Structure formats: C-alpha cells, structure tokens
C-alpha cells in the first residue's frame, strides 16, 4: 500500500508512519508538509490513499479536501484530524471523503484495516460511476457523461473565448456486419473502432459512444477549424485498414459532421444537433466524407426529419402498393415475367416512385421493413393468380443489400413459401452490385442457399460496376440485366459491340440476359438482333396493378387460343361440328 500523508506536524507524521509500518511492513509512507507539495507528489507518483490534515500552512478546513479531489478524483481520502468534531466529520463525509479519524485513533492494525476498507469503498464507488458513465462495450464515455462534459466545456469556452469543435461520427456498413456476421461480431467491431478513435485524438480530447454505431469527439481549445478537420481525416484514415472479426475480414467507413463553438451554436444542445445535421449531409454526399456545419443544412435537416416521420407512418400503416411491369420474350413478345415495383401512396403527395424514397429508406435503416412488406404482398398476389388458374410467370423483386444479407433471410423465405404455398421458382431476386460488395464469403453462401431453395438470382445494371466481370465467376447467378444506359444508346457502333459481347459472355456461362428500359420499336429490334432473351420497358408494357395483371394473363390466354384455332382452321383440322376438345380456354 502506497500512503500519502499530508501533515506539517513532524511528530504526527512519525507517529502515523511507525504505526502503519509496525502493522504491515508492506506499507510505504510518503509525507509532505503542505497541500502544494501534495499536488506535486500526485503529479509524479502513484498512491493508493491519502491521509489529510485539515490544518496546513497553505490551506485550512474543508477546502483542502476539494483541492485534493481536483488533483485526483479517484484517490481515496481519509481525514486525519486533531479535532474530533462530529459536525466537521459529517461535512467532510458529504464532500466524499472515505473516513474521518482522530489522530489518537491512528494506531496499529485497526488503523490499517480502516485504510484498506477506505480503498475498497473508493473502488466500489468507481465501479458504480463507470457503470453509470461509461459504455461497457467500448469503455468510452456514454451519452450521459459525454453530454455532461460537453456542458462543462461550453461553459469554459464561453469564459475563456477559446474555440472548440464537436465531431459527430456515423459508421457506414455497420448494419451489414451485424446482419451477416451476427451481433457478437458487431460488438467486437465497435470495440476495435473505439481503440482506433482514441489513437486519433489528443490526450485531453473526449471520445464518446453516443449510441449504436454513432460516436462523438469533443476537441477543446483548438486554434482553427483546420485542427478539427485534421482529427476527422485521421478518423477516416484509421478505418482504411480492414478489421478481422472471427476469421472474417471486413471494411467499413464513416461519415463525419463537424460543428464549432461559438461559431455554429450558442449552447451545448445546439452544438450537438448541428454536428448531427452536418453528419447527415456528409452521408448524403457519399462514403468517407467530412462536412462542416452550414446554416443552409438546417432546411435540409428539417425536411429530412419530416420525411423520416412520414416514412415511419407509411410503414406502420402500409401505405404502399405494388405495380408490376411485364417482361417479354424478345423473339415471341409473349409474357415471360413480371417485375414488382413498390410505390408509396403518400397521403398528400400522391403515388411516389421508388426513386423518391428507397434510397432514403436505405440510409435510415428502414428498407428491410419495406422489403418484408413487398415480399409478403407479391406472394399474396401470386397466390391469387394461381387460385384463378392463371399461368403465373416468375416475379422479379428488387431486394436491398441489407435485407439479402440478414442472418435470418433463409428462414424468412422458407416461412414465406411454406405459409403461402408459392413455388420458389416463381420468385426472382434482382440484386444490385452493392449486395455483392458486402462480405464476400457470407454473400456467396447466402445466395447459394437461396438458389438451392429455388429462388432465381439475377444481377441488375450489368456493365456499369467496377467488378461486374468477376461477379459472374464468384457468385451463383441465373442471369443478368443489361444496364438501361446501353439500351438508350443502341444503334451506336460501340454500344452495340458492348451489348453483343455481354450477351455472348452470358450465354457461354449459361446465364439469361434481359434488356431493360425499352421505349421504342427500334430498341426492341436491336436487342432481339443482339441476342437478348427477354426485354422490359414501357414499349412492351407499363407498370400495372395486380388486377390489371390478371387481365393481362387472360388476354394472353385468349390470344393464344385464337392463334391456335386459326392455325387449325387454316389446315383443315378444326370444324365446328368436330369433337375436338384439346384446345380451349382452360388448357390452352
């Protein structure tokens, strides 16, 4: 035990020292005669407990306790006084000292036991404070402690006139890690991130976990906004090195918003809000971006909050509707598939296309709830078509990366098929490149199992991504959709050559090929000539409601029957008096 005795009376020091060493030879005593000397000793040495006399040359009374606590908040303090005054003892206890002992009682083993109990009590208090003030996963300040420190820092900055910065950090791709590798891996990732963040700041800067995958950094007494930008750049750079989580290697990024005091806010709450606003602006500008707060962001932030509330209500009250766009065989022009397109039936703005809300839902973690609704709605429509004895065709569903990579996606789809009776081969997942950019092995396994279940897997917008060619080799795919940018420029020599190469490559790999965005007869002819298997676009059919799809099925059936009858009649194999029953509305 290392004991600091703050006492100017040499006789009292000697008495305490002898008593402690006789009781336990492992006790080391350092004695100083004043409070100033005690502060210096605490700056250079480490002590388990301090014995403090309240009558010193440079300090007197209960103020000595407060001064010593300012130097070392965690140090247990036992008052050693020649005045056995109960009122003074009670006042000292209220200030947080561990005990109050009259000098005549500082003798032998009971005295040592008192000190040991005082140390343990202080440790217990610290554990309780840690539970209340620190995030137990990352050991960073939690939201409550961070907000308290922020209030103090704002008060200090107001008095000193110093500039300070608040950095609000949101991790990108964290939800995908949780969904694919599980929450244990997510927790380990947060712990590693916290270590990297602490290594990016000064010793006096405060790093806190505000909640979930959001962090904040408080940098006081900076000389210019450049200092805050340097810290932000270090944070971005620290995340460039991949993380290893249980044998899996993952990469994440961050979006960072910065607000300055007193430039951007007049109080702590406003400063935190504006750094949050700047962070969302950074997120909208892409990955690994840093943005300083600007007053022009306020209007954008208010609009975002309104849209967030509206979309939350839309999910709760199912304000969505599915429209289906036909897919046709490029050779026969017959219906061979449908694409399910979700629309938001906004109570004020009317029917909104996906480009008005899907990306927003993805950015705010709401897309999975919409995906769940779409899957259920499509399955219900397929069942209704089947119950009407219609020749149902496969339905393509655009499913987000976060939903495909959920740990429960396989059980979700199995339950869907079991509960509705829908044939899995009637469901097709159209995926974007962002799905395949996620954790490689996990993505492969998930798609492989979905394919084995019967779900068709197609890749959208082929030809525009950075690694599209390698995806054909690495992932289980049934087909590709050529990016609509090529359809819009068909007729150009280079475009035609690219599309022909894509079709040849896909067919050699035994993959289907679809051309999308077909708006004209010339585009349709060009895609057919270049070898596409199917086409989709407004030229063939605009998106329609489920009831209109039913009529489309019936019309195709009638056209097929009429065509067969004409053929038979022309060949003399059909007459009104014959008993031919193999051709009809129910079995055409």
Coordinates of C-alpha atoms in Angstrom, one line a residue:
X1 CA 0.0 0.0 0.0
X2 CA 1.3 3.4 -1.0
X3 CA 0.2 6.1 1.5
X4 CA 0.5 9.8 1.1
X5 CA 0.4 11.7 4.4
X6 CA -0.3 15.4 4.1
X7 CA 0.7 16.8 7.5
X8 CA 3.0 19.6 8.6
X9 CA 3.5 18.3 12.2
X10 CA 6.6 16.1 12.2
X11 CA 5.6 14.3 15.4
X12 CA 2.2 13.3 14.0
X13 CA 3.9 12.1 10.8
X14 CA 6.3 10.0 12.7
X15 CA 3.5 8.5 14.8
X16 CA 1.4 7.6 11.8
X17 CA 4.4 6.2 9.9
X18 CA 5.6 4.0 12.8
X19 CA 2.1 2.7 13.4
X20 CA 1.5 1.8 9.8
X21 CA 4.8 0.1 9.3
X22 CA 4.6 -1.9 12.5
X23 CA 1.1 -3.2 11.5
X24 CA 2.2 -4.0 7.9
X25 CA 5.8 -3.9 6.6
X26 CA 4.4 -3.7 3.0
X27 CA 3.1 -0.2 3.6
X28 CA 5.2 2.7 2.1
X29 CA 4.6 6.2 3.5
X30 CA 5.4 9.4 1.7
X31 CA 4.9 12.5 3.8
X32 CA 4.6 16.1 2.6
X33 CA 4.0 19.2 4.8
X34 CA 1.6 21.2 2.6
X35 CA -1.2 20.9 0.0
X36 CA 1.0 22.3 -2.7
X37 CA 3.6 19.6 -2.0
X38 CA 0.8 17.0 -2.1
X39 CA -0.3 18.2 -5.6
X40 CA 3.3 17.8 -6.8
X41 CA 3.6 14.4 -5.3
X42 CA 0.4 13.2 -7.0
X43 CA 1.7 14.6 -10.4
X44 CA 4.8 12.5 -10.2
X45 CA 3.8 9.4 -8.1
X46 CA 1.0 6.9 -7.6
X47 CA -0.8 6.4 -4.3
X48 CA -3.5 4.1 -3.0
X49 CA -4.8 6.5 -0.4
X50 CA -4.1 10.0 1.2
X51 CA -4.2 10.9 4.9
X52 CA -5.1 14.6 5.0
X53 CA -4.8 17.0 7.9
X54 CA -7.2 19.9 7.6
X55 CA -4.9 22.5 9.1
X56 CA -2.0 23.1 6.7
X57 CA 0.4 26.1 6.0
X58 CA -1.2 26.8 2.6
X59 CA -4.8 25.5 3.2
X60 CA -7.3 25.2 6.0
X61 CA -10.5 23.4 6.7
X62 CA -12.8 21.6 4.3
X63 CA -11.4 23.5 1.3
X64 CA -8.3 21.3 1.5
X65 CA -10.5 18.3 0.6
X66 CA -11.9 19.9 -2.5
X67 CA -8.4 21.0 -3.7
X68 CA -7.0 17.5 -3.3
X69 CA -10.0 16.0 -5.1
X70 CA -9.5 18.3 -8.1
X71 CA -6.0 16.9 -8.5
X72 CA -7.0 13.3 -8.2
X73 CA -10.7 12.5 -8.4
X74 CA -10.2 8.7 -7.9
X75 CA -7.9 9.0 -4.9
X76 CA -9.4 7.8 -1.6
X77 CA -9.1 10.4 1.2
X78 CA -9.2 9.9 4.9
X79 CA -9.2 13.0 7.1
X80 CA -6.6 12.8 9.9
X81 CA -7.6 15.4 12.4
X82 CA -6.7 16.5 15.9
X83 CA -10.2 17.9 16.2
X84 CA -12.7 15.1 16.9
X85 CA -15.7 17.2 15.9
X86 CA -18.8 15.3 14.7
X87 CA -20.1 18.3 12.7
X88 CA -16.8 18.6 10.8
X89 CA -16.7 14.8 10.3
X90 CA -20.2 14.9 8.8
X91 CA -19.4 17.8 6.5
X92 CA -16.2 16.0 5.3
X93 CA -18.3 12.9 4.5
X94 CA -20.7 14.9 2.4
X95 CA -17.7 16.1 0.4
X96 CA -16.9 12.5 -0.4
X97 CA -14.0 11.5 1.9
X98 CA -13.8 7.8 2.8
X99 CA -13.4 8.3 6.6
X100 CA -12.6 10.8 9.4
X101 CA -10.1 9.7 12.1
X102 CA -8.9 11.4 15.2
X103 CA -5.1 11.3 15.4
X104 CA -5.2 9.5 18.7
X105 CA -7.0 6.6 16.9
X106 CA -4.4 6.1 14.2
X107 CA -2.7 3.2 15.9
X108 CA -2.0 -0.4 14.9
X109 CA -3.9 -3.0 12.9
X110 CA -7.4 -1.3 13.3
X111 CA -6.0 1.8 11.6
X112 CA -4.6 -0.2 8.7
X113 CA -7.9 -2.0 8.4
X114 CA -9.7 1.3 8.2
X115 CA -7.4 2.4 5.4
X116 CA -7.9 -0.8 3.4
X117 CA -11.7 -0.5 3.8
X118 CA -11.5 3.1 2.6
X119 CA -9.6 2.0 -0.5
X120 CA -12.1 -0.8 -1.3
X121 CA -15.1 1.6 -0.8
X122 CA -13.5 4.0 -3.3
X123 CA -13.0 1.2 -5.8
X124 CA -16.7 0.3 -5.4
X125 CA -17.7 3.9 -6.0
X126 CA -15.6 4.0 -9.1
X127 CA -17.1 0.8 -10.4
X128 CA -20.6 2.3 -9.9
X129 CA -19.5 5.5 -11.6
X130 CA -18.1 3.5 -14.5
X131 CA -21.4 1.7 -14.9
X132 CA -23.3 4.9 -14.9
X133 CA -20.8 7.0 -17.0
X134 CA -19.1 4.6 -19.4
X135 CA -20.2 2.4 -22.3
X136 CA -19.4 -1.1 -21.1
X137 CA -18.6 -2.4 -24.6
X138 CA -16.1 0.3 -25.8
X139 CA -15.1 1.8 -22.4
X140 CA -15.8 5.2 -23.9
X141 CA -17.9 7.9 -22.3
X142 CA -21.6 7.1 -22.7
X143 CA -24.1 9.6 -24.0
X144 CA -25.0 10.9 -20.4
X145 CA -21.4 11.5 -19.4
X146 CA -20.5 13.0 -22.8
X147 CA -23.4 15.5 -22.6
X148 CA -22.3 16.5 -19.0
X149 CA -18.7 17.1 -20.2
X150 CA -20.0 18.9 -23.2
X151 CA -21.9 21.3 -21.0
X152 CA -18.8 22.0 -18.9
X153 CA -16.7 22.5 -22.0
X154 CA -19.2 25.0 -23.4
X155 CA -19.2 26.9 -20.1
X156 CA -15.4 27.0 -20.1
X157 CA -15.2 28.1 -23.8
X158 CA -17.6 31.0 -23.0
X159 CA -15.4 32.2 -20.2
X160 CA -12.1 31.7 -22.0
X161 CA -13.1 32.7 -25.5
X162 CA -11.5 29.6 -26.9
X163 CA -12.6 27.7 -30.0
X164 CA -13.8 24.1 -29.7
X165 CA -15.1 21.5 -32.1
X166 CA -17.6 18.7 -31.9
X167 CA -17.3 15.8 -34.3
X168 CA -20.3 13.5 -34.9
X169 CA -19.4 10.2 -36.5
X170 CA -21.6 7.6 -38.0
X171 CA -20.2 4.3 -39.2
X172 CA -21.0 3.2 -42.7
X173 CA -21.8 -0.5 -43.5
X174 CA -22.1 -1.4 -39.8
X175 CA -25.6 -2.8 -40.1
X176 CA -24.5 -5.2 -42.8
X177 CA -21.8 -6.6 -40.5
X178 CA -24.4 -7.1 -37.8
X179 CA -26.8 -8.8 -40.3
X180 CA -24.3 -11.0 -41.9
X181 CA -21.9 -12.0 -39.1
X182 CA -24.1 -11.5 -36.1
X183 CA -24.2 -9.1 -33.1
X184 CA -21.2 -10.6 -31.5
X185 CA -19.1 -9.6 -34.5
X186 CA -20.7 -6.2 -34.4
X187 CA -19.8 -5.7 -30.8
X188 CA -16.2 -6.7 -31.5
X189 CA -16.1 -4.3 -34.4
X190 CA -17.3 -1.4 -32.1
X191 CA -14.6 -2.3 -29.6
X192 CA -11.9 -2.2 -32.2
X193 CA -13.2 1.1 -33.7
X194 CA -13.1 2.7 -30.2
X195 CA -9.4 1.8 -29.9
X196 CA -8.6 3.4 -33.3
X197 CA -10.6 6.5 -32.5
X198 CA -8.7 7.0 -29.1
X199 CA -5.4 6.8 -31.0
X200 CA -6.6 9.6 -33.3
X201 CA -7.1 12.3 -30.7
X202 CA -5.1 14.3 -28.1
X203 CA -4.9 13.1 -24.5
X204 CA -7.3 15.8 -23.4
X205 CA -9.9 15.2 -26.1
X206 CA -13.1 13.4 -25.1
X207 CA -14.3 10.4 -27.2
X208 CA -17.9 9.1 -26.6
X209 CA -20.2 6.4 -27.9
X210 CA -23.5 8.2 -28.4
X211 CA -25.4 5.1 -29.2
X212 CA -25.5 2.2 -31.7
X213 CA -22.8 2.9 -34.3
X214 CA -22.6 6.7 -33.6
X215 CA -19.6 8.3 -31.9
X216 CA -18.7 11.9 -30.9
X217 CA -15.4 13.6 -30.2
X218 CA -15.0 16.8 -28.3
X219 CA -11.9 18.8 -29.1
X220 CA -11.4 21.8 -26.8
X221 CA -9.0 24.7 -27.2
X222 CA -8.3 24.3 -30.9
X223 CA -6.6 27.2 -32.8
X224 CA -8.6 26.9 -36.0
X225 CA -11.2 24.7 -37.8
X226 CA -8.3 23.1 -39.6
X227 CA -7.4 21.3 -36.3
X228 CA -10.9 19.7 -36.3
X229 CA -10.5 18.7 -39.9
X230 CA -7.1 17.0 -39.2
X231 CA -8.8 14.9 -36.5
X232 CA -11.6 13.9 -38.9
X233 CA -9.1 13.0 -41.6
X234 CA -7.3 10.8 -39.0
X235 CA -10.6 9.1 -38.2
X236 CA -11.3 8.4 -41.9
X237 CA -7.7 7.1 -42.4
X238 CA -7.9 4.9 -39.3
X239 CA -10.8 2.9 -40.9
X240 CA -9.0 2.2 -44.1
X241 CA -7.3 -0.8 -42.6
X242 CA -9.7 -3.8 -42.6
X243 CA -11.0 -5.3 -39.4
X244 CA -10.6 -9.0 -38.7
X245 CA -13.7 -10.4 -36.9
X246 CA -13.7 -14.1 -36.1
X247 CA -11.8 -15.1 -39.2
X248 CA -13.8 -12.7 -41.5
X249 CA -12.2 -9.6 -42.9
X250 CA -14.5 -6.5 -43.3
X251 CA -14.1 -2.9 -44.3
X252 CA -16.2 0.0 -43.0
X253 CA -16.1 3.7 -43.4
X254 CA -17.5 6.7 -41.6
X255 CA -19.5 9.9 -42.2
X256 CA -18.4 12.8 -40.0
X257 CA -20.1 16.1 -39.3
X258 CA -18.3 19.0 -37.5
X259 CA -19.7 22.0 -35.6
X260 CA -17.7 24.7 -34.0
X261 CA -18.4 26.7 -30.8
X262 CA -19.1 29.6 -30.7
X263 CA -19.3 29.9 -34.5
X264 CA -22.2 27.5 -35.1
X265 CA -24.1 27.4 -31.8
X266 CA -24.8 29.2 -28.5
X267 CA -25.2 26.2 -26.3
X268 CA -24.3 22.5 -25.9
X269 CA -27.6 21.1 -27.2
X270 CA -27.5 23.2 -30.3
X271 CA -23.8 22.3 -31.0
X272 CA -24.6 18.6 -30.8
X273 CA -27.7 19.0 -33.1
X274 CA -25.7 20.9 -35.7
X275 CA -22.9 18.4 -35.8
X276 CA -25.5 15.7 -36.3
X277 CA -27.0 17.7 -39.2
X278 CA -23.6 18.1 -40.8
X279 CA -23.0 14.3 -40.4
X280 CA -26.2 13.5 -42.4
X281 CA -25.1 15.9 -45.1
X282 CA -21.8 14.1 -45.2
X283 CA -23.6 10.8 -45.5
X284 CA -25.7 12.0 -48.4
X285 CA -22.5 13.1 -50.2
X286 CA -21.1 9.6 -50.2
X287 CA -18.8 7.3 -48.2
X288 CA -16.0 8.6 -46.0
X289 CA -17.0 12.2 -46.2
X290 CA -16.4 15.1 -43.7
X291 CA -18.7 18.1 -43.6
X292 CA -18.6 21.3 -41.5
X293 CA -22.0 22.6 -40.4
X294 CA -23.5 25.3 -42.6
X295 CA -26.7 27.2 -41.9
X296 CA -28.1 26.1 -45.3
X297 CA -28.2 22.5 -43.9
X298 CA -30.9 23.4 -41.4
X299 CA -33.7 23.5 -44.0
X300 CA -32.5 20.2 -45.5
X301 CA -32.4 18.6 -42.0
X302 CA -35.9 19.7 -41.2
X303 CA -37.1 18.3 -44.5
X304 CA -35.3 15.0 -43.7
X305 CA -36.9 14.8 -40.3
X306 CA -40.4 15.3 -41.8
X307 CA -39.7 12.6 -44.4
X308 CA -38.4 10.3 -41.7
X309 CA -41.7 10.7 -39.7
X310 CA -43.8 10.3 -42.8
X311 CA -42.0 7.1 -43.9
X312 CA -42.3 5.7 -40.4
X313 CA -46.0 6.2 -40.6
X314 CA -46.1 4.7 -44.1
X315 CA -44.5 1.5 -42.8
X316 CA -46.8 1.4 -39.8
X317 CA -50.0 1.9 -41.9
X318 CA -48.8 0.0 -45.0
X319 CA -49.2 3.0 -47.4
X320 CA -47.5 1.0 -50.2
X321 CA -48.7 -0.6 -53.3
X322 CA -47.1 -3.0 -55.8
X323 CA -47.2 -2.3 -59.5
X324 CA -46.0 -5.0 -62.0
X325 CA -44.2 -4.3 -65.2
X326 CA -44.3 -7.1 -67.8
X327 CA -41.2 -8.8 -69.2
X328 CA -41.5 -10.2 -72.7
X329 CA -39.6 -12.9 -74.7
X330 CA -37.5 -11.0 -77.2
X331 CA -38.4 -13.4 -80.0
X332 CA -42.1 -14.1 -79.4
X333 CA -43.1 -11.0 -77.5
X334 CA -45.0 -13.2 -75.1
X335 CA -45.2 -12.5 -71.4
X336 CA -42.4 -14.4 -69.6
X337 CA -42.1 -12.5 -66.3
X338 CA -43.0 -9.5 -64.2
X339 CA -41.1 -7.0 -62.2
X340 CA -42.6 -5.9 -58.8
X341 CA -42.2 -2.2 -58.3
X342 CA -43.2 -0.7 -55.0
X343 CA -44.9 2.7 -54.8
X344 CA -45.6 4.9 -51.8
X345 CA -49.2 6.1 -51.7
X346 CA -48.3 9.3 -49.9
X347 CA -51.4 10.9 -48.3
X348 CA -50.5 14.4 -49.5
X349 CA -48.1 13.9 -52.5
X350 CA -49.9 11.0 -54.1
X351 CA -48.2 8.0 -55.7
X352 CA -44.4 8.2 -55.3
X353 CA -42.0 6.2 -57.4
X354 CA -39.2 4.2 -55.7
X355 CA -36.5 6.8 -56.6
X356 CA -38.3 9.2 -54.3
X357 CA -37.9 7.1 -51.1
X358 CA -36.0 3.9 -51.5
X359 CA -32.5 5.4 -51.1
X360 CA -33.7 7.5 -48.2
X361 CA -35.1 4.3 -46.5
X362 CA -31.8 2.5 -47.0
X363 CA -29.8 5.4 -45.5
X364 CA -32.1 5.4 -42.4
X365 CA -32.3 1.7 -41.8
X366 CA -35.9 1.3 -42.9
X367 CA -35.5 -0.5 -46.1
X368 CA -35.7 -4.0 -44.6
X369 CA -39.2 -3.3 -43.3
X370 CA -40.3 -2.2 -46.8
X371 CA -38.7 -5.3 -48.3
X372 CA -40.6 -7.6 -45.9
X373 CA -43.9 -5.9 -46.9
X374 CA -43.1 -6.3 -50.6
X375 CA -42.2 -10.0 -50.3
X376 CA -45.5 -10.7 -48.5
X377 CA -47.5 -8.6 -51.0
X378 CA -46.0 -10.3 -54.0
X379 CA -46.6 -13.7 -52.5
X380 CA -50.2 -12.9 -51.9
X381 CA -50.7 -11.7 -55.5
X382 CA -49.1 -14.8 -56.9
X383 CA -51.4 -17.0 -54.8
X384 CA -54.5 -15.0 -56.0
X385 CA -53.4 -15.5 -59.6
X386 CA -52.8 -19.2 -59.1
X387 CA -56.2 -19.6 -57.4
X388 CA -57.7 -18.1 -60.5
X389 CA -56.0 -20.9 -62.6
X390 CA -53.8 -18.4 -64.4
X391 CA -50.5 -19.3 -66.0
X392 CA -48.4 -17.4 -63.5
X393 CA -44.9 -16.2 -64.5
X394 CA -41.8 -15.5 -62.3
X395 CA -41.9 -12.2 -60.5
X396 CA -38.7 -10.2 -60.0
X397 CA -38.2 -8.4 -56.7
X398 CA -35.6 -5.7 -56.1
X399 CA -34.3 -6.6 -52.7
X400 CA -31.9 -4.4 -50.8
X401 CA -28.4 -5.4 -49.8
X402 CA -29.2 -5.1 -46.1
X403 CA -32.2 -7.5 -46.4
X404 CA -30.5 -10.1 -48.5
X405 CA -27.6 -10.3 -46.1
X406 CA -29.8 -10.6 -42.9
X407 CA -28.8 -13.6 -40.9
X408 CA -32.5 -14.8 -41.0
X409 CA -33.1 -14.3 -44.7
X410 CA -33.2 -18.1 -45.4
X411 CA -35.7 -18.8 -42.6
X412 CA -37.8 -15.8 -43.7
X413 CA -38.0 -17.1 -47.3
X414 CA -38.7 -20.7 -46.2
X415 CA -41.5 -19.5 -43.9
X416 CA -42.9 -17.3 -46.7
X417 CA -43.1 -20.3 -49.1
X418 CA -44.4 -22.7 -46.5
X419 CA -47.2 -20.3 -45.3
X420 CA -48.3 -19.1 -48.8
X421 CA -47.7 -22.2 -50.9
X422 CA -45.9 -20.1 -53.5
X423 CA -43.5 -22.1 -55.7
X424 CA -40.0 -20.6 -55.0
X425 CA -39.2 -20.8 -58.8
X426 CA -41.8 -18.0 -59.2
X427 CA -39.7 -15.6 -57.2
X428 CA -36.6 -13.9 -58.6
X429 CA -34.3 -11.7 -56.7
X430 CA -32.8 -8.8 -58.8
X431 CA -29.7 -7.6 -56.9
X432 CA -27.6 -4.5 -57.3
X433 CA -23.8 -4.5 -57.1
X434 CA -23.9 -3.3 -53.5
X435 CA -25.1 -6.7 -52.4
X436 CA -22.1 -8.4 -53.9
X437 CA -19.7 -5.8 -52.5
X438 CA -20.5 -7.0 -49.0
X439 CA -18.6 -9.6 -47.0
X440 CA -17.6 -12.0 -49.8
X441 CA -17.9 -15.5 -48.3
X442 CA -21.1 -14.7 -46.4
X443 CA -22.7 -13.3 -49.6
X444 CA -21.7 -16.3 -51.6
X445 CA -23.2 -18.7 -49.0
X446 CA -26.5 -16.8 -48.7
X447 CA -27.1 -16.6 -52.4
X448 CA -26.1 -20.2 -52.9
X449 CA -28.7 -21.3 -50.3
X450 CA -31.4 -19.1 -51.8
X451 CA -30.7 -20.5 -55.2
X452 CA -30.8 -24.1 -53.9
X453 CA -34.2 -23.2 -52.3
X454 CA -35.4 -22.4 -55.9
X455 CA -35.1 -18.6 -56.0
X456 CA -33.6 -17.2 -59.2
X457 CA -30.7 -14.8 -58.7
X458 CA -30.2 -12.1 -61.3
X459 CA -27.7 -9.1 -61.3
X460 CA -29.1 -5.7 -62.2
X461 CA -27.4 -2.9 -64.2
X462 CA -24.7 -5.2 -65.6
X463 CA -21.8 -3.4 -67.3
X464 CA -21.6 -0.3 -65.1
X465 CA -19.9 -1.7 -61.9
X466 CA -16.2 -1.8 -61.1
X467 CA -16.1 -5.6 -60.6
X468 CA -19.0 -6.8 -62.7
X469 CA -17.0 -9.4 -64.7
X470 CA -15.6 -11.1 -61.6
X471 CA -19.1 -11.3 -60.1
X472 CA -20.1 -13.7 -62.9
X473 CA -17.4 -16.1 -61.7
X474 CA -17.6 -15.6 -58.0
X475 CA -21.4 -15.7 -57.3
X476 CA -24.3 -18.1 -58.1
X477 CA -26.3 -16.2 -60.7
X478 CA -29.1 -17.2 -63.1
X479 CA -29.0 -14.2 -65.3
X480 CA -28.1 -10.5 -65.8
X481 CA -30.0 -7.4 -66.7
X482 CA -28.0 -5.1 -69.1
X483 CA -27.9 -1.6 -67.8
X484 CA -30.5 0.7 -69.3
X485 CA -27.7 3.2 -70.2
X486 CA -26.8 0.8 -73.0
X487 CA -30.4 0.5 -74.2
X488 CA -30.8 4.2 -74.5
X489 CA -27.8 4.4 -76.9
X490 CA -28.4 1.4 -79.0
X491 CA -27.6 2.0 -82.7
X492 CA -24.2 3.4 -81.7
X493 CA -21.5 1.1 -83.0
X494 CA -19.6 0.9 -79.7
X495 CA -22.8 0.3 -77.7
X496 CA -23.9 -2.5 -80.0
X497 CA -20.5 -4.1 -79.8
X498 CA -20.5 -3.9 -75.9
X499 CA -24.0 -5.4 -75.7
X500 CA -23.2 -8.2 -78.2
X501 CA -20.1 -9.1 -76.1
X502 CA -22.2 -9.1 -72.9
X503 CA -24.8 -11.4 -74.4
X504 CA -22.2 -13.8 -75.8
X505 CA -20.4 -13.9 -72.5
X506 CA -23.6 -14.5 -70.5
X507 CA -24.8 -17.3 -72.9
X508 CA -21.4 -19.0 -72.7
X509 CA -21.8 -19.1 -69.0
X510 CA -25.4 -20.4 -69.4
X511 CA -26.9 -17.2 -68.0
X512 CA -30.1 -15.5 -69.1
X513 CA -29.9 -11.9 -70.5
X514 CA -32.5 -9.2 -70.2
X515 CA -32.5 -5.8 -71.8
X516 CA -34.4 -3.2 -69.8
X517 CA -35.6 0.3 -70.4
X518 CA -37.0 -0.5 -73.8
X519 CA -39.0 2.6 -75.0
X520 CA -39.1 2.2 -78.8
X521 CA -39.6 -0.4 -81.5
X522 CA -36.1 0.2 -82.8
X523 CA -34.6 -0.6 -79.4
X524 CA -36.7 -3.8 -79.2
X525 CA -35.5 -4.9 -82.6
X526 CA -31.9 -4.1 -81.8
X527 CA -31.9 -6.1 -78.5
X528 CA -33.5 -9.0 -80.3
X529 CA -30.9 -8.9 -83.1
X530 CA -28.1 -8.7 -80.5
X531 CA -29.4 -12.0 -78.8
X532 CA -31.2 -10.8 -75.7
X533 CA -33.5 -13.4 -74.2
X534 CA -36.1 -11.0 -72.8
X535 CA -36.9 -7.3 -72.8
X536 CA -38.7 -5.0 -70.4
X537 CA -39.8 -1.4 -70.8
X538 CA -42.8 0.9 -71.5
X539 CA -42.8 0.0 -75.2
X540 CA -44.0 -3.5 -74.2
X541 CA -46.0 -2.7 -71.1
X542 CA -46.2 0.0 -68.4
X543 CA -46.3 -0.9 -64.7
X544 CA -49.8 -2.0 -63.7
X545 CA -51.7 -3.1 -60.6
X546 CA -52.3 -6.7 -59.7
X547 CA -55.9 -6.7 -61.0
X548 CA -54.7 -5.4 -64.4
X549 CA -52.0 -8.1 -64.4
X550 CA -54.8 -10.7 -64.1
X551 CA -56.5 -9.2 -67.2
X552 CA -53.1 -9.3 -69.0
X553 CA -52.9 -13.0 -68.2
X554 CA -56.4 -13.6 -69.5
X555 CA -55.7 -11.5 -72.7
X556 CA -52.6 -13.6 -73.4
X557 CA -54.6 -16.8 -72.9
X558 CA -57.3 -15.6 -75.3
X559 CA -54.7 -14.5 -77.9
X560 CA -53.0 -17.9 -77.6
X561 CA -56.3 -19.8 -78.1
X562 CA -57.3 -17.6 -81.0
X563 CA -54.0 -18.2 -82.7
X564 CA -54.2 -22.0 -82.3
X565 CA -57.8 -22.0 -83.7
X566 CA -56.8 -20.0 -86.7
X567 CA -53.9 -22.3 -87.4
X568 CA -56.0 -25.4 -87.1
X569 CA -58.8 -23.9 -89.2
X570 CA -56.3 -23.0 -91.9
X571 CA -55.0 -26.5 -92.0
X572 CA -58.5 -28.1 -92.1
X573 CA -58.1 -29.8 -88.7
X574 CA -60.8 -27.8 -87.0
X575 CA -64.5 -27.5 -87.6
X576 CA -67.5 -26.5 -85.5
X577 CA -69.0 -30.0 -85.8
X578 CA -66.0 -31.9 -84.7
X579 CA -65.5 -33.3 -81.2
X580 CA -62.0 -31.7 -80.7
X581 CA -61.7 -30.8 -77.0
X582 CA -57.9 -30.5 -76.6
X583 CA -58.0 -26.8 -77.4
X584 CA -59.9 -24.5 -75.1
X585 CA -59.7 -21.7 -72.5
X586 CA -58.8 -24.0 -69.6
X587 CA -56.0 -25.9 -71.2
X588 CA -54.5 -23.7 -73.8

